[in-house]
Amino acid sequence: AILATEGFFNLNIFKHKTRNYALVFIALLGLPSYYYYFKYDTSGMRRDTLNFYCPYGDIEAMSWMDASIPENSVVLAYSTSNHIPAYSRCRVYAGHYDLTIDFERKLSEVRKFYTGSTPDERRAFLKHNGITYVYYGTAEKRLAGGAAGLEKHAFLKEVYKNRSVCI
């Protein structure tokens, strides 16, 4: 906005003193949005760093996915799903809230999958939505309290594992 304003004033239709007042006025107009950003967006960093920082074990797993999983495979993940498309050619079931159709419903289904579904419900959910890989990393373990019990399901086959991620 400031750059556009500077360009607008370079048209020389304002005198120098008026120009300075206008720039100050425009900067003051932006104060509410600056306040909002620093108060609300940065408070999210204190609550959940995984939205802003991706642990190394997760990055290793996503690099493996890029090299080993067929392009456009659908992956189920929790908040890690925002990072997966950046590090691999995979699609995610529920990604960024602005880029996912019916995001709230899908996020609710993802939470249920990791925290309280029966094996039959999990299998039906994966099949119905064409999900071919289940990502169980740092965020997913935190969501499930470390007790999702995915390794007990015979219909899920482990294809990758490191110290913090299982796919």
PDB file of C-alpha atoms in Angstrom:
ATOM      1  CA  ALA A   1       0.000   0.000   0.000  1.00  0.00           C
ATOM      2  CA  ILE A   2       2.809   2.399   0.827  1.00  0.00           C
ATOM      3  CA  LEU A   3       4.556   1.665  -2.466  1.00  0.00           C
ATOM      4  CA  ALA A   4       1.323   2.281  -4.392  1.00  0.00           C
ATOM      5  CA  THR A   5       0.804   5.530  -2.488  1.00  0.00           C
ATOM      6  CA  GLU A   6       4.348   6.624  -3.242  1.00  0.00           C
ATOM      7  CA  GLY A   7       3.745   5.972  -6.941  1.00  0.00           C
ATOM      8  CA  PHE A   8       0.477   7.887  -6.795  1.00  0.00           C
ATOM      9  CA  PHE A   9       2.223  10.906  -5.286  1.00  0.00           C
ATOM     10  CA  ASN A  10       4.968  10.793  -7.890  1.00  0.00           C
ATOM     11  CA  LEU A  11       2.347  12.074 -10.306  1.00  0.00           C
ATOM     12  CA  ASN A  12       3.239  15.482  -8.802  1.00  0.00           C
ATOM     13  CA  ILE A  13      -0.342  16.590  -8.240  1.00  0.00           C
ATOM     14  CA  PHE A  14       0.308  17.120  -4.509  1.00  0.00           C
ATOM     15  CA  LYS A  15       2.655  19.606  -2.933  1.00  0.00           C
ATOM     16  CA  HIS A  16       5.460  18.219  -0.800  1.00  0.00           C
ATOM     17  CA  LYS A  17       3.895  19.089   2.596  1.00  0.00           C
ATOM     18  CA  THR A  18       0.488  17.611   1.655  1.00  0.00           C
ATOM     19  CA  ARG A  19       2.241  14.502   0.448  1.00  0.00           C
ATOM     20  CA  ASN A  20       3.866  13.899   3.841  1.00  0.00           C
ATOM     21  CA  TYR A  21       0.550  14.316   5.668  1.00  0.00           C
ATOM     22  CA  ALA A  22      -1.105  11.889   3.283  1.00  0.00           C
ATOM     23  CA  LEU A  23       1.622   9.275   3.817  1.00  0.00           C
ATOM     24  CA  VAL A  24       1.249   9.574   7.588  1.00  0.00           C
ATOM     25  CA  PHE A  25      -2.537   9.294   7.244  1.00  0.00           C
ATOM     26  CA  ILE A  26      -2.248   6.130   5.139  1.00  0.00           C
ATOM     27  CA  ALA A  27       0.225   4.604   7.617  1.00  0.00           C
ATOM     28  CA  LEU A  28      -2.188   5.353  10.459  1.00  0.00           C
ATOM     29  CA  LEU A  29      -5.014   3.672   8.539  1.00  0.00           C
ATOM     30  CA  GLY A  30      -2.990   0.462   8.623  1.00  0.00           C
ATOM     31  CA  LEU A  31      -2.522   0.444  12.402  1.00  0.00           C
ATOM     32  CA  PRO A  32      -5.636  -1.655  13.179  1.00  0.00           C
ATOM     33  CA  SER A  33      -4.472  -4.412  10.839  1.00  0.00           C
ATOM     34  CA  TYR A  34      -0.948  -4.304  12.297  1.00  0.00           C
ATOM     35  CA  TYR A  35      -2.422  -4.580  15.784  1.00  0.00           C
ATOM     36  CA  TYR A  36      -4.644  -7.491  14.742  1.00  0.00           C
ATOM     37  CA  TYR A  37      -1.718  -9.344  13.191  1.00  0.00           C
ATOM     38  CA  PHE A  38       0.582  -8.983  16.171  1.00  0.00           C
ATOM     39  CA  LYS A  39      -2.101  -9.721  18.775  1.00  0.00           C
ATOM     40  CA  TYR A  40      -3.894 -12.657  17.156  1.00  0.00           C
ATOM     41  CA  ASP A  41      -1.669 -14.192  14.511  1.00  0.00           C
ATOM     42  CA  THR A  42       1.467 -14.194  16.622  1.00  0.00           C
ATOM     43  CA  SER A  43      -0.423 -15.586  19.623  1.00  0.00           C
ATOM     44  CA  GLY A  44      -0.995 -18.690  17.498  1.00  0.00           C
ATOM     45  CA  MET A  45       2.759 -19.146  17.367  1.00  0.00           C
ATOM     46  CA  ARG A  46       2.854 -19.460  21.142  1.00  0.00           C
ATOM     47  CA  ARG A  47      -0.057 -21.933  21.212  1.00  0.00           C
ATOM     48  CA  ASP A  48       0.965 -24.274  18.414  1.00  0.00           C
ATOM     49  CA  THR A  49       4.371 -23.946  16.825  1.00  0.00           C
ATOM     50  CA  LEU A  50       3.663 -26.777  14.365  1.00  0.00           C
ATOM     51  CA  ASN A  51       1.694 -24.367  12.162  1.00  0.00           C
ATOM     52  CA  PHE A  52       4.841 -22.256  11.762  1.00  0.00           C
ATOM     53  CA  TYR A  53       7.649 -24.750  12.213  1.00  0.00           C
ATOM     54  CA  CYS A  54       7.980 -28.202  10.716  1.00  0.00           C
ATOM     55  CA  PRO A  55      10.141 -30.669  12.711  1.00  0.00           C
ATOM     56  CA  TYR A  56      13.051 -32.271  10.887  1.00  0.00           C
ATOM     57  CA  GLY A  57      11.611 -35.791  11.135  1.00  0.00           C
ATOM     58  CA  ASP A  58       8.486 -34.621   9.330  1.00  0.00           C
ATOM     59  CA  ILE A  59      10.553 -32.940   6.600  1.00  0.00           C
ATOM     60  CA  GLU A  60      12.535 -36.181   6.129  1.00  0.00           C
ATOM     61  CA  ALA A  61       9.279 -38.114   5.769  1.00  0.00           C
ATOM     62  CA  MET A  62       7.859 -35.648   3.255  1.00  0.00           C
ATOM     63  CA  SER A  63      11.083 -35.817   1.220  1.00  0.00           C
ATOM     64  CA  TRP A  64      10.705 -39.588   1.169  1.00  0.00           C
ATOM     65  CA  MET A  65       7.101 -39.140   0.042  1.00  0.00           C
ATOM     66  CA  ASP A  66       8.242 -36.932  -2.826  1.00  0.00           C
ATOM     67  CA  ALA A  67      10.697 -39.567  -4.022  1.00  0.00           C
ATOM     68  CA  SER A  68       8.646 -42.687  -3.332  1.00  0.00           C
ATOM     69  CA  ILE A  69       4.902 -42.061  -3.493  1.00  0.00           C
ATOM     70  CA  PRO A  70       3.133 -41.728  -6.853  1.00  0.00           C
ATOM     71  CA  GLU A  71       2.220 -38.191  -7.856  1.00  0.00           C
ATOM     72  CA  ASN A  72      -1.275 -37.018  -6.824  1.00  0.00           C
ATOM     73  CA  SER A  73      -1.659 -39.719  -4.184  1.00  0.00           C
ATOM     74  CA  VAL A  74      -4.071 -38.571  -1.479  1.00  0.00           C
ATOM     75  CA  VAL A  75      -2.609 -38.378   2.018  1.00  0.00           C
ATOM     76  CA  LEU A  76      -4.516 -38.067   5.280  1.00  0.00           C
ATOM     77  CA  ALA A  77      -2.811 -35.849   7.854  1.00  0.00           C
ATOM     78  CA  TYR A  78      -3.792 -33.305  10.487  1.00  0.00           C
ATOM     79  CA  SER A  79      -2.068 -29.895  10.525  1.00  0.00           C
ATOM     80  CA  THR A  80       0.946 -31.398   8.749  1.00  0.00           C
ATOM     81  CA  SER A  81      -1.270 -31.394   5.670  1.00  0.00           C
ATOM     82  CA  ASN A  82      -0.368 -27.731   5.167  1.00  0.00           C
ATOM     83  CA  HIS A  83       3.276 -28.732   4.645  1.00  0.00           C
ATOM     84  CA  ILE A  84       2.923 -31.948   2.637  1.00  0.00           C
ATOM     85  CA  PRO A  85       2.152 -30.363  -0.769  1.00  0.00           C
ATOM     86  CA  ALA A  86       5.156 -28.047  -0.365  1.00  0.00           C
ATOM     87  CA  TYR A  87       7.579 -30.933   0.128  1.00  0.00           C
ATOM     88  CA  SER A  88       6.029 -33.595  -2.103  1.00  0.00           C
ATOM     89  CA  ARG A  89       3.794 -34.039  -5.136  1.00  0.00           C
ATOM     90  CA  CYS A  90       1.044 -35.534  -3.002  1.00  0.00           C
ATOM     91  CA  ARG A  91      -2.418 -34.140  -2.428  1.00  0.00           C
ATOM     92  CA  VAL A  92      -3.989 -33.990   1.013  1.00  0.00           C
ATOM     93  CA  TYR A  93      -7.551 -34.684   2.119  1.00  0.00           C
ATOM     94  CA  ALA A  94      -7.854 -31.545   4.263  1.00  0.00           C
ATOM     95  CA  GLY A  95      -5.218 -28.900   3.623  1.00  0.00           C
ATOM     96  CA  HIS A  96      -5.275 -25.141   4.101  1.00  0.00           C
ATOM     97  CA  TYR A  97      -8.656 -23.802   5.208  1.00  0.00           C
ATOM     98  CA  ASP A  98      -8.862 -21.356   2.291  1.00  0.00           C
ATOM     99  CA  LEU A  99      -7.988 -23.986  -0.306  1.00  0.00           C
ATOM    100  CA  THR A 100     -10.078 -26.945   0.886  1.00  0.00           C
ATOM    101  CA  ILE A 101     -13.731 -27.277  -0.052  1.00  0.00           C
ATOM    102  CA  ASP A 102     -15.864 -27.883   3.058  1.00  0.00           C
ATOM    103  CA  PHE A 103     -12.801 -27.543   5.275  1.00  0.00           C
ATOM    104  CA  GLU A 104     -14.559 -27.607   8.667  1.00  0.00           C
ATOM    105  CA  ARG A 105     -16.328 -30.897   7.910  1.00  0.00           C
ATOM    106  CA  LYS A 106     -13.140 -32.482   6.586  1.00  0.00           C
ATOM    107  CA  LEU A 107     -11.086 -31.313   9.545  1.00  0.00           C
ATOM    108  CA  SER A 108     -13.686 -32.774  11.890  1.00  0.00           C
ATOM    109  CA  GLU A 109     -13.457 -36.094  10.038  1.00  0.00           C
ATOM    110  CA  VAL A 110      -9.661 -36.043  10.273  1.00  0.00           C
ATOM    111  CA  ARG A 111      -9.833 -35.399  14.030  1.00  0.00           C
ATOM    112  CA  LYS A 112     -12.300 -38.265  14.434  1.00  0.00           C
ATOM    113  CA  PHE A 113     -10.066 -40.590  12.404  1.00  0.00           C
ATOM    114  CA  TYR A 114      -7.042 -39.971  14.636  1.00  0.00           C
ATOM    115  CA  THR A 115      -8.865 -39.789  17.967  1.00  0.00           C
ATOM    116  CA  GLY A 116     -11.969 -41.933  18.117  1.00  0.00           C
ATOM    117  CA  SER A 117     -12.890 -44.063  15.135  1.00  0.00           C
ATOM    118  CA  THR A 118     -13.262 -47.812  15.143  1.00  0.00           C
ATOM    119  CA  PRO A 119     -11.145 -49.825  12.693  1.00  0.00           C
ATOM    120  CA  ASP A 120     -14.187 -50.405  10.455  1.00  0.00           C
ATOM    121  CA  GLU A 121     -15.026 -46.686  10.418  1.00  0.00           C
ATOM    122  CA  ARG A 122     -11.425 -45.831   9.579  1.00  0.00           C
ATOM    123  CA  ARG A 123     -11.282 -48.323   6.727  1.00  0.00           C
ATOM    124  CA  ALA A 124     -14.591 -47.092   5.275  1.00  0.00           C
ATOM    125  CA  PHE A 125     -13.491 -43.462   5.579  1.00  0.00           C
ATOM    126  CA  LEU A 126     -10.221 -44.082   3.730  1.00  0.00           C
ATOM    127  CA  LYS A 127     -11.923 -46.069   0.970  1.00  0.00           C
ATOM    128  CA  HIS A 128     -14.822 -43.620   0.528  1.00  0.00           C
ATOM    129  CA  ASN A 129     -12.472 -40.639   0.162  1.00  0.00           C
ATOM    130  CA  GLY A 130      -9.807 -42.289  -1.998  1.00  0.00           C
ATOM    131  CA  ILE A 131      -7.105 -41.814   0.624  1.00  0.00           C
ATOM    132  CA  THR A 132      -4.124 -44.005  -0.141  1.00  0.00           C
ATOM    133  CA  TYR A 133      -1.671 -42.971   2.616  1.00  0.00           C
ATOM    134  CA  VAL A 134      -2.104 -42.133   6.293  1.00  0.00           C
ATOM    135  CA  TYR A 135       0.499 -39.804   7.746  1.00  0.00           C
ATOM    136  CA  TYR A 136       1.171 -40.267  11.461  1.00  0.00           C
ATOM    137  CA  GLY A 137       3.702 -37.631  12.471  1.00  0.00           C
ATOM    138  CA  THR A 138       4.296 -35.080  15.186  1.00  0.00           C
ATOM    139  CA  ALA A 139       0.985 -33.191  14.884  1.00  0.00           C
ATOM    140  CA  GLU A 140      -1.074 -36.340  14.469  1.00  0.00           C
ATOM    141  CA  LYS A 141       0.504 -37.965  17.533  1.00  0.00           C
ATOM    142  CA  ARG A 142      -0.150 -34.823  19.545  1.00  0.00           C
ATOM    143  CA  LEU A 143      -3.793 -34.823  18.413  1.00  0.00           C
ATOM    144  CA  ALA A 144      -4.258 -38.505  19.266  1.00  0.00           C
ATOM    145  CA  GLY A 145      -2.361 -38.247  22.523  1.00  0.00           C
ATOM    146  CA  GLY A 146       0.069 -40.799  21.117  1.00  0.00           C
ATOM    147  CA  ALA A 147      -2.587 -43.506  21.214  1.00  0.00           C
ATOM    148  CA  ALA A 148      -4.305 -43.667  17.827  1.00  0.00           C
ATOM    149  CA  GLY A 149      -3.597 -47.397  17.574  1.00  0.00           C
ATOM    150  CA  LEU A 150      -3.116 -47.272  13.801  1.00  0.00           C
ATOM    151  CA  GLU A 151      -0.376 -49.908  13.853  1.00  0.00           C
ATOM    152  CA  LYS A 152      -2.934 -52.493  15.004  1.00  0.00           C
ATOM    153  CA  HIS A 153      -5.061 -52.204  11.858  1.00  0.00           C
ATOM    154  CA  ALA A 154      -4.349 -55.031   9.423  1.00  0.00           C
ATOM    155  CA  PHE A 155      -5.604 -52.960   6.471  1.00  0.00           C
ATOM    156  CA  LEU A 156      -2.843 -50.361   7.045  1.00  0.00           C
ATOM    157  CA  LYS A 157       0.645 -51.329   5.900  1.00  0.00           C
ATOM    158  CA  GLU A 158       3.653 -49.365   7.095  1.00  0.00           C
ATOM    159  CA  VAL A 159       5.679 -48.087   4.124  1.00  0.00           C
ATOM    160  CA  TYR A 160       7.950 -45.602   5.898  1.00  0.00           C
ATOM    161  CA  LYS A 161       9.117 -44.944   9.434  1.00  0.00           C
ATOM    162  CA  ASN A 162      11.626 -42.658  11.108  1.00  0.00           C
ATOM    163  CA  ARG A 163      12.020 -41.517  14.730  1.00  0.00           C
ATOM    164  CA  SER A 164       8.894 -39.307  14.628  1.00  0.00           C
ATOM    165  CA  VAL A 165       6.791 -40.277  11.591  1.00  0.00           C
ATOM    166  CA  CYS A 166       5.076 -43.393  10.350  1.00  0.00           C
ATOM    167  CA  ILE A 167       3.352 -43.557   6.948  1.00  0.00           C
TER     168      ILE A 167
END
